XYZ file of C-alpha atoms in Angstrom:
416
model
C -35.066 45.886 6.586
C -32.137 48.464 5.742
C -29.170 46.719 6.988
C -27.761 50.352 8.290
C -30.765 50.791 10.063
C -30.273 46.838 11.844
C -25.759 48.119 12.628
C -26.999 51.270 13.523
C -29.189 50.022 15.964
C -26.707 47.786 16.841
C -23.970 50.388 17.198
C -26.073 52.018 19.806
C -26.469 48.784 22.113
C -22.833 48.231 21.779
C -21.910 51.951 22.679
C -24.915 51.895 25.689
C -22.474 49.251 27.152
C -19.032 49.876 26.902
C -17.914 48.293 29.640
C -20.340 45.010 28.776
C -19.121 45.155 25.408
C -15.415 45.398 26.326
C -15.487 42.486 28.790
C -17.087 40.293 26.175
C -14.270 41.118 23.400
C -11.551 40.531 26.169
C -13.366 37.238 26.357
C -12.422 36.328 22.587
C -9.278 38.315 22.743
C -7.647 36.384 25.915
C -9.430 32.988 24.554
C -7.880 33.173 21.056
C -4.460 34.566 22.608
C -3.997 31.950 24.400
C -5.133 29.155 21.784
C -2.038 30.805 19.473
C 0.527 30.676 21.882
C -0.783 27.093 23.295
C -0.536 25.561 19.546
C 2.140 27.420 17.951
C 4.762 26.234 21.156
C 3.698 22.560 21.281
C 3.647 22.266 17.099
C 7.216 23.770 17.341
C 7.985 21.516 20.277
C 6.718 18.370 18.586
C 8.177 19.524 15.234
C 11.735 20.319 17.064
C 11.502 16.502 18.320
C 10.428 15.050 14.905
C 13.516 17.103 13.039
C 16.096 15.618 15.648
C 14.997 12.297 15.393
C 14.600 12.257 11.413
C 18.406 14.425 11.370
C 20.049 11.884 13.871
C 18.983 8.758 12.690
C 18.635 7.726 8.701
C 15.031 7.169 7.048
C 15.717 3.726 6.274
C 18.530 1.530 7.809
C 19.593 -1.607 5.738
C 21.230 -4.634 7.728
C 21.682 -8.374 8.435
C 19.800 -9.126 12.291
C 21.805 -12.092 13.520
C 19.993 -14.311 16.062
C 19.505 -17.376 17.450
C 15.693 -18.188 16.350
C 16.610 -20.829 14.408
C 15.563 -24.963 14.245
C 17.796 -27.442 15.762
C 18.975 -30.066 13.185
C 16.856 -33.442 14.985
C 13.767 -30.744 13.898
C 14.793 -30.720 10.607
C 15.705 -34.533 10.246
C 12.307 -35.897 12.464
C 10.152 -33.395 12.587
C 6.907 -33.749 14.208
C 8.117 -35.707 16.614
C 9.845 -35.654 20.140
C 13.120 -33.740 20.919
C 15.640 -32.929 23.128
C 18.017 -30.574 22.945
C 20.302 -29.498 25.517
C 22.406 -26.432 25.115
C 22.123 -25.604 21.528
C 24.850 -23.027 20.624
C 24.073 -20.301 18.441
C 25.007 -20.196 15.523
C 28.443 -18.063 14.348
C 26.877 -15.798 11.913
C 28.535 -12.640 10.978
C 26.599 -9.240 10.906
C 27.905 -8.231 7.378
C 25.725 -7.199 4.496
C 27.137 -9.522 1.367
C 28.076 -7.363 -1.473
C 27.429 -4.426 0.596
C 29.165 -1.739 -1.201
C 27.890 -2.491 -4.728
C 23.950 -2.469 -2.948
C 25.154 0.569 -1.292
C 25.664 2.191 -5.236
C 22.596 0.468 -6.865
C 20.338 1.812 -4.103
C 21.962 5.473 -4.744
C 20.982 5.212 -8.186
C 17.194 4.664 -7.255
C 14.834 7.737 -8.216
C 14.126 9.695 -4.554
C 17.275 8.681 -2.760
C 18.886 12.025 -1.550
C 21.692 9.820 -0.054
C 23.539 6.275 0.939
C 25.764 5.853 3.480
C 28.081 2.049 3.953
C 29.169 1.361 7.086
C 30.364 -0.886 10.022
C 28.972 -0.332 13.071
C 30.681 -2.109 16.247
C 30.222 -1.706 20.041
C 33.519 -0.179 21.407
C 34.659 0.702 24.933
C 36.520 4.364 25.356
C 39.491 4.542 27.225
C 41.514 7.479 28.327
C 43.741 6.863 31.920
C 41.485 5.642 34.502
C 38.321 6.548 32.829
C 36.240 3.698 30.613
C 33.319 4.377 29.005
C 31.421 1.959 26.425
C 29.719 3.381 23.129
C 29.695 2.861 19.625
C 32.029 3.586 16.876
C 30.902 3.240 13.080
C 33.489 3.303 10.267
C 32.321 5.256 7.551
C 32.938 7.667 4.240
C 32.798 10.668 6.392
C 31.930 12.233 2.471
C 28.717 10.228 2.552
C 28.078 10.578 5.823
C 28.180 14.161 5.941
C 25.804 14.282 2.635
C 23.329 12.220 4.996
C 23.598 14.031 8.322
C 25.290 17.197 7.612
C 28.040 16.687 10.051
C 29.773 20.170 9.042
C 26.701 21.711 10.640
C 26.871 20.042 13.698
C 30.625 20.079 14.276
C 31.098 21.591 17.670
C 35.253 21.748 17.191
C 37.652 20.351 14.638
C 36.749 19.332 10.555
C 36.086 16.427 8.676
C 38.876 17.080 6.743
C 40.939 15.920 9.945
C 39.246 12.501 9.662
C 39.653 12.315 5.931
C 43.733 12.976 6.428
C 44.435 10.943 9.156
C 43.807 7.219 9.179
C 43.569 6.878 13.100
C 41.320 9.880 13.411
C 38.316 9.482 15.914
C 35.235 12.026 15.052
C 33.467 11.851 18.902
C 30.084 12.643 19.912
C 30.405 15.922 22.497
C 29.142 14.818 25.067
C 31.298 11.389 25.066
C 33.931 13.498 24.506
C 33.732 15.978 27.528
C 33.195 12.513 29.816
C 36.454 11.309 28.596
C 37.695 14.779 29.090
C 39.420 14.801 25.608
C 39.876 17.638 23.184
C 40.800 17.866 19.647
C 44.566 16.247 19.422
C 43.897 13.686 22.793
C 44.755 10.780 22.159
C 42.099 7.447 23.008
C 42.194 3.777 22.853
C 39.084 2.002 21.684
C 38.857 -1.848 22.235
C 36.281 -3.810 20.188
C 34.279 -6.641 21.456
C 36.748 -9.149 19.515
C 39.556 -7.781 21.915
C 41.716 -5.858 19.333
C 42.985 -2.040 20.579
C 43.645 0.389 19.187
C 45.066 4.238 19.354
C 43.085 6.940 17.762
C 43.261 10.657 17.614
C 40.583 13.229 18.194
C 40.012 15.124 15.103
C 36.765 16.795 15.877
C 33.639 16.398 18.220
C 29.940 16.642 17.071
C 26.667 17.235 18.961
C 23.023 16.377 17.333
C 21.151 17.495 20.390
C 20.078 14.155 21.014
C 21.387 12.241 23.884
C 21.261 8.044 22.994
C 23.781 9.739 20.071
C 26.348 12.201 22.110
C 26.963 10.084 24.645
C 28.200 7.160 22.852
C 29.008 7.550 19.196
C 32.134 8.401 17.467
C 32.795 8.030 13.532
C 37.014 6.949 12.126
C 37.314 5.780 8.483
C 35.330 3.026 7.197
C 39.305 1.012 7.069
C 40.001 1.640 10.005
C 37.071 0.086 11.784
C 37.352 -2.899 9.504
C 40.803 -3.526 10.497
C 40.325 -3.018 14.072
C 37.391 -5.647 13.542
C 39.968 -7.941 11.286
C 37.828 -7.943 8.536
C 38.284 -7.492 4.523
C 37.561 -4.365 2.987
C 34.285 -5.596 1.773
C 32.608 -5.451 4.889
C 29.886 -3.684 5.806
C 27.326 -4.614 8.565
C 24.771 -1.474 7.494
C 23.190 0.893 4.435
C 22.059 4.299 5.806
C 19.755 5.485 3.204
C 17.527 9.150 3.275
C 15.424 10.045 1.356
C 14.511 13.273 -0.489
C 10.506 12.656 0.934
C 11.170 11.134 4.383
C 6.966 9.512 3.870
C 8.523 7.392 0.924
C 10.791 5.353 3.407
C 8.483 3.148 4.711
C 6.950 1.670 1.342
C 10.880 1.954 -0.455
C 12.413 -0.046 2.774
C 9.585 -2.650 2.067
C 10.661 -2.836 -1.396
C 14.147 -3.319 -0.139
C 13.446 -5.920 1.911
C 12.123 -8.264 -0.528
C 14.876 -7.414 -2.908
C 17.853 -7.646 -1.056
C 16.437 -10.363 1.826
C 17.728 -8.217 4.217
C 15.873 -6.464 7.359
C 14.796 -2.688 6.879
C 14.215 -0.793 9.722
C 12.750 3.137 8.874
C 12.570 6.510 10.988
C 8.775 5.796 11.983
C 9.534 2.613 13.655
C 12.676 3.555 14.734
C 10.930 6.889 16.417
C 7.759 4.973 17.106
C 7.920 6.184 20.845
C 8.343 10.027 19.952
C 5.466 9.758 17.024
C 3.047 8.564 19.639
C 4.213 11.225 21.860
C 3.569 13.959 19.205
C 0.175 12.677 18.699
C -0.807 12.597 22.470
C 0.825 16.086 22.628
C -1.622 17.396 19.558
C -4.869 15.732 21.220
C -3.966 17.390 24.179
C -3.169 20.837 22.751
C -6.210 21.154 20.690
C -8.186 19.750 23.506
C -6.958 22.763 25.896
C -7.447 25.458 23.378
C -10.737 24.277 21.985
C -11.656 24.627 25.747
C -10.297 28.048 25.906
C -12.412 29.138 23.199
C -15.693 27.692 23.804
C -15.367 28.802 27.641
C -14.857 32.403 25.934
C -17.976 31.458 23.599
C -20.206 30.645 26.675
C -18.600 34.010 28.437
C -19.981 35.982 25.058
C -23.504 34.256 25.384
C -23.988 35.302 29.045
C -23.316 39.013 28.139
C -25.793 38.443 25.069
C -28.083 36.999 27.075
C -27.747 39.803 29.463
C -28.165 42.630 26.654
C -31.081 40.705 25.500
C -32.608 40.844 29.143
C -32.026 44.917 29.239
C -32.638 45.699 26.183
C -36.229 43.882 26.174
C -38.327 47.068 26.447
C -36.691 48.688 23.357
C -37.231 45.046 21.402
C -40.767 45.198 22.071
C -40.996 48.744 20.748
C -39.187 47.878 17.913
C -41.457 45.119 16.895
C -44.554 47.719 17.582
C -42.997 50.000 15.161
C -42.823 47.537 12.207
C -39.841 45.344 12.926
C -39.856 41.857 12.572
C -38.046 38.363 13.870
C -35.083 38.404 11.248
C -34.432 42.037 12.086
C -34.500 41.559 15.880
C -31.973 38.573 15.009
C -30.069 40.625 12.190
C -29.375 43.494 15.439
C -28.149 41.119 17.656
C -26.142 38.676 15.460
C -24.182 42.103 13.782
C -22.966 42.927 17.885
C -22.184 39.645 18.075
C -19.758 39.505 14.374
C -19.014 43.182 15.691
C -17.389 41.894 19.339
C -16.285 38.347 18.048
C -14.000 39.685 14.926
C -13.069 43.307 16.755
C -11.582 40.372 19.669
C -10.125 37.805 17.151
C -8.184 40.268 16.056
C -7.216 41.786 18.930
C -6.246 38.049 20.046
C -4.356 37.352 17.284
C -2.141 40.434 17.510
C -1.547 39.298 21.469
C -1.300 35.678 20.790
C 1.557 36.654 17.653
C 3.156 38.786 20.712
C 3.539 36.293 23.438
C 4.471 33.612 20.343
C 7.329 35.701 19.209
C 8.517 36.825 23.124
C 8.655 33.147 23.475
C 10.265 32.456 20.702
C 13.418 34.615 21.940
C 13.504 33.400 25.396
C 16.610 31.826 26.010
C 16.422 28.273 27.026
C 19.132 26.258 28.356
C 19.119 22.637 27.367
C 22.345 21.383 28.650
C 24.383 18.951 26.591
C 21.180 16.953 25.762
C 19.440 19.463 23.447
C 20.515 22.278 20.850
C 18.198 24.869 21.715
C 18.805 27.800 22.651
C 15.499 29.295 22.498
C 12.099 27.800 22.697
C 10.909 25.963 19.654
C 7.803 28.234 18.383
C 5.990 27.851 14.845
C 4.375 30.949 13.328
C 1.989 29.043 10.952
C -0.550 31.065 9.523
C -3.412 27.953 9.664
C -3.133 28.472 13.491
C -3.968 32.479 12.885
C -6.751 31.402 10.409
C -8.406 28.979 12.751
C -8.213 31.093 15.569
C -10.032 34.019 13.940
C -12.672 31.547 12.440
C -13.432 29.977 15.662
C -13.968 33.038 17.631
C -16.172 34.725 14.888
C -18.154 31.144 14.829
C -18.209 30.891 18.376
C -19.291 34.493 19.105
C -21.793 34.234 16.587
C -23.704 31.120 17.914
C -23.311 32.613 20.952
C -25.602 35.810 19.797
C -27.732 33.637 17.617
C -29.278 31.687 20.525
C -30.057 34.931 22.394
C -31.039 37.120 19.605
C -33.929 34.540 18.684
C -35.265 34.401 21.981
C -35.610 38.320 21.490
C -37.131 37.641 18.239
C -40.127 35.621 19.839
C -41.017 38.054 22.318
C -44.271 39.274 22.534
C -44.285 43.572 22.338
C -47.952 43.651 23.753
C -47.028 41.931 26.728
C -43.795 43.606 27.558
C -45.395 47.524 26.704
C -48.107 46.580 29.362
C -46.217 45.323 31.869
């Protein structure tokens, strides 16, 4: 058979039913609208979560765990045997990393680092008049550090350079800072766990968008912290280490691990709770729009199955006049490509529309989150799968009905 004979023929079904034949496209068109807006917003949400978490926290962290698993000496002398213990103290074991600095510079020197980061990390408690808050404060090379987390980026007032100047500078997360009710040029005093106070300056304020790090972190000058901790210059409690591919962290933190005998820690266990979220988020996104689709595929098959039922008379004179199975089939499956990629496209133009009017909406976050619109991805996988679905679906969908037309028997119908 002619294939311009088959769309022809098929032109003239489609055009006999304009209104069938527009309610079936709007079928794909609102089903694969809807599937690009659905994935599009939760990929961008879920990527919007994994970028904070990756830009707020390093890919591997490098540092000495202090605890107090350890055997009691009667274990060690009779072991095996029975024990008592009462009491056991634990053990006064500092935090620092020996020979911290010089691991710090042979790591940097490893092929894929992007960037290391020394520092000394302490628990601190904020106060300014009345008000006390507790937090942490990390003494660091604010030049590293801002090669790590691009801190100039993310500066909500003041510079770095007023940290690198001024030896009692205190770089404060936003959101600590606006509790405190300081500004850049407020003076606070931080107190360490080991009692010693001291009187820094605000010099800037920062704000990653993430709340466990704006509410209680502040950066001063790797000496300063040290002093205020009464230690030597050479220590450091932990490595901050990215990477340039954030997937190499896990098997390069092993590595250090078993070099160094200290305990690694990367972003995907340190962001183990937000991975699993993203992955629940995905099941459930593709599980909605698959659902969006196929209930537009089974709209598409009614309406074939319909035009099959109508149409049945002029199938059985078709087959009288010569036609066979495959051309009966070849009709109905060319209105079904016709309404499935006429609607895919239709749905893609919609579904780019209500991705990119999203995309502008303003969206206030508060102090937690640095968004100011909603977090939308315009991949064009999405666009591809949503056009090959509905032309698949649509197609099945005709396929079923169009061979049931191709089995019917002309003598029967012409008589009756």
């Amino acid at each position: 058979m002619d294939i311009r004979i088959a769309s022809q023929i098929a032109q003239t079904h489609l055009l006999a039913k304009k209104r069938q034949t527009l309610v079936a496209m709007l079928g794909v068109t609102f089903g694969i609208a809807m599937f690009i807006t659905m994935i599009s917003f939760m990929q961008g949400v879920n990527q919007f979560l994994e970028d904070s978490a990756l830009d707020a926290s390093p890919h591997i962290r490098l540092y000495n765990e202090v605890n107090t698993q350890r055997p009691s000496l009667i274990d060690q002398l009779n072991p095996g045997n029975f024990n008592v213990v009462y009491h056991q103290k634990p053990k006064d074991e500092l935090a620092r990393i020996k020979n911290g600095i010089a691991i710090a510079e042979r790591i940097e020197k490893e092929p894929g680092v992007l960037g290391v980061s020394p520092q000394v990390a302490t628990q601190a408690f904020y106060n300014n008049g009345p008000i006390q808050l507790s937090g942490t404060i990390s003494g660091v090379d604010i030049e590293r550090e801002n090669r790590l987390y691009k801190l100039n980026t993310r500066l909500k007032s003041g510079s770095l350079r007023g940290l690198q100047s001024n030896p009692d500078g205190l770089l404060m997360g936003a959101v600590l800072a606006r509790k405190l009710n300081v500004r850049v040029g407020d003076k606070v005093t931080v107190t360490t766990p080991i009692g010693s106070t001291r009187v820094l300056r605000v010099v800037g304020t920062f704000g990653f968008g993430v709340g466990t790090v704006d509410n209680t972190k502040s950066y001063a000058n790797l000496s300063t912290v040290q002093e205020m901790l009464q230690k030597d210059p050479s220590y450091i409690t932990d490595v901050h280490i990215k990477m340039v591919d954030p997937l190499q962290a896990i098997p390069f933190g092993q590595r250090l691990r078993a070099m160094y005998g200290y305990y690694t820690e990367d972003w995907a266990t340190a962001n183990t709770a937000i991975l699993a979220g993203e992955k629940i988020r995905n099941v459930m996104t593709f599980v909605v729009s698959m659902t969006l689709l196929v209930v537009a595929g089974f709209g598409i098959y009614n309406i074939m199955n319909m035009t099959v039922i109508n149409k049945i008379k002029d199938i059985a004179i078709l087959k009288a006049t010569g036609f066979d199975g495959r051309d009966i089939i070849a009709i109905f499956l060319l209105q079904a490509i016709f309404i499935g990629f006429s609607g895919g496209l239709l749905g893609l133009l919609i579904g780019f529309g209500l991705s990119y009017m999203l995309s502008i909406t303003p969206f206030d976050a508060g102090d937690f989150l640095s968004l100011k619109t909603f977090p939308v991805i315009f991949d064009p996988k999405y666009y591809v799968m949503g056009i090959l679905f509905g032309v698949i679906t649509t197609v099945l969908a005709g396929f079923f009905p169009s061979r049931k037309a191709a089995q019917v028997d002309p003598v029967a119908i012409l008589r009756g």
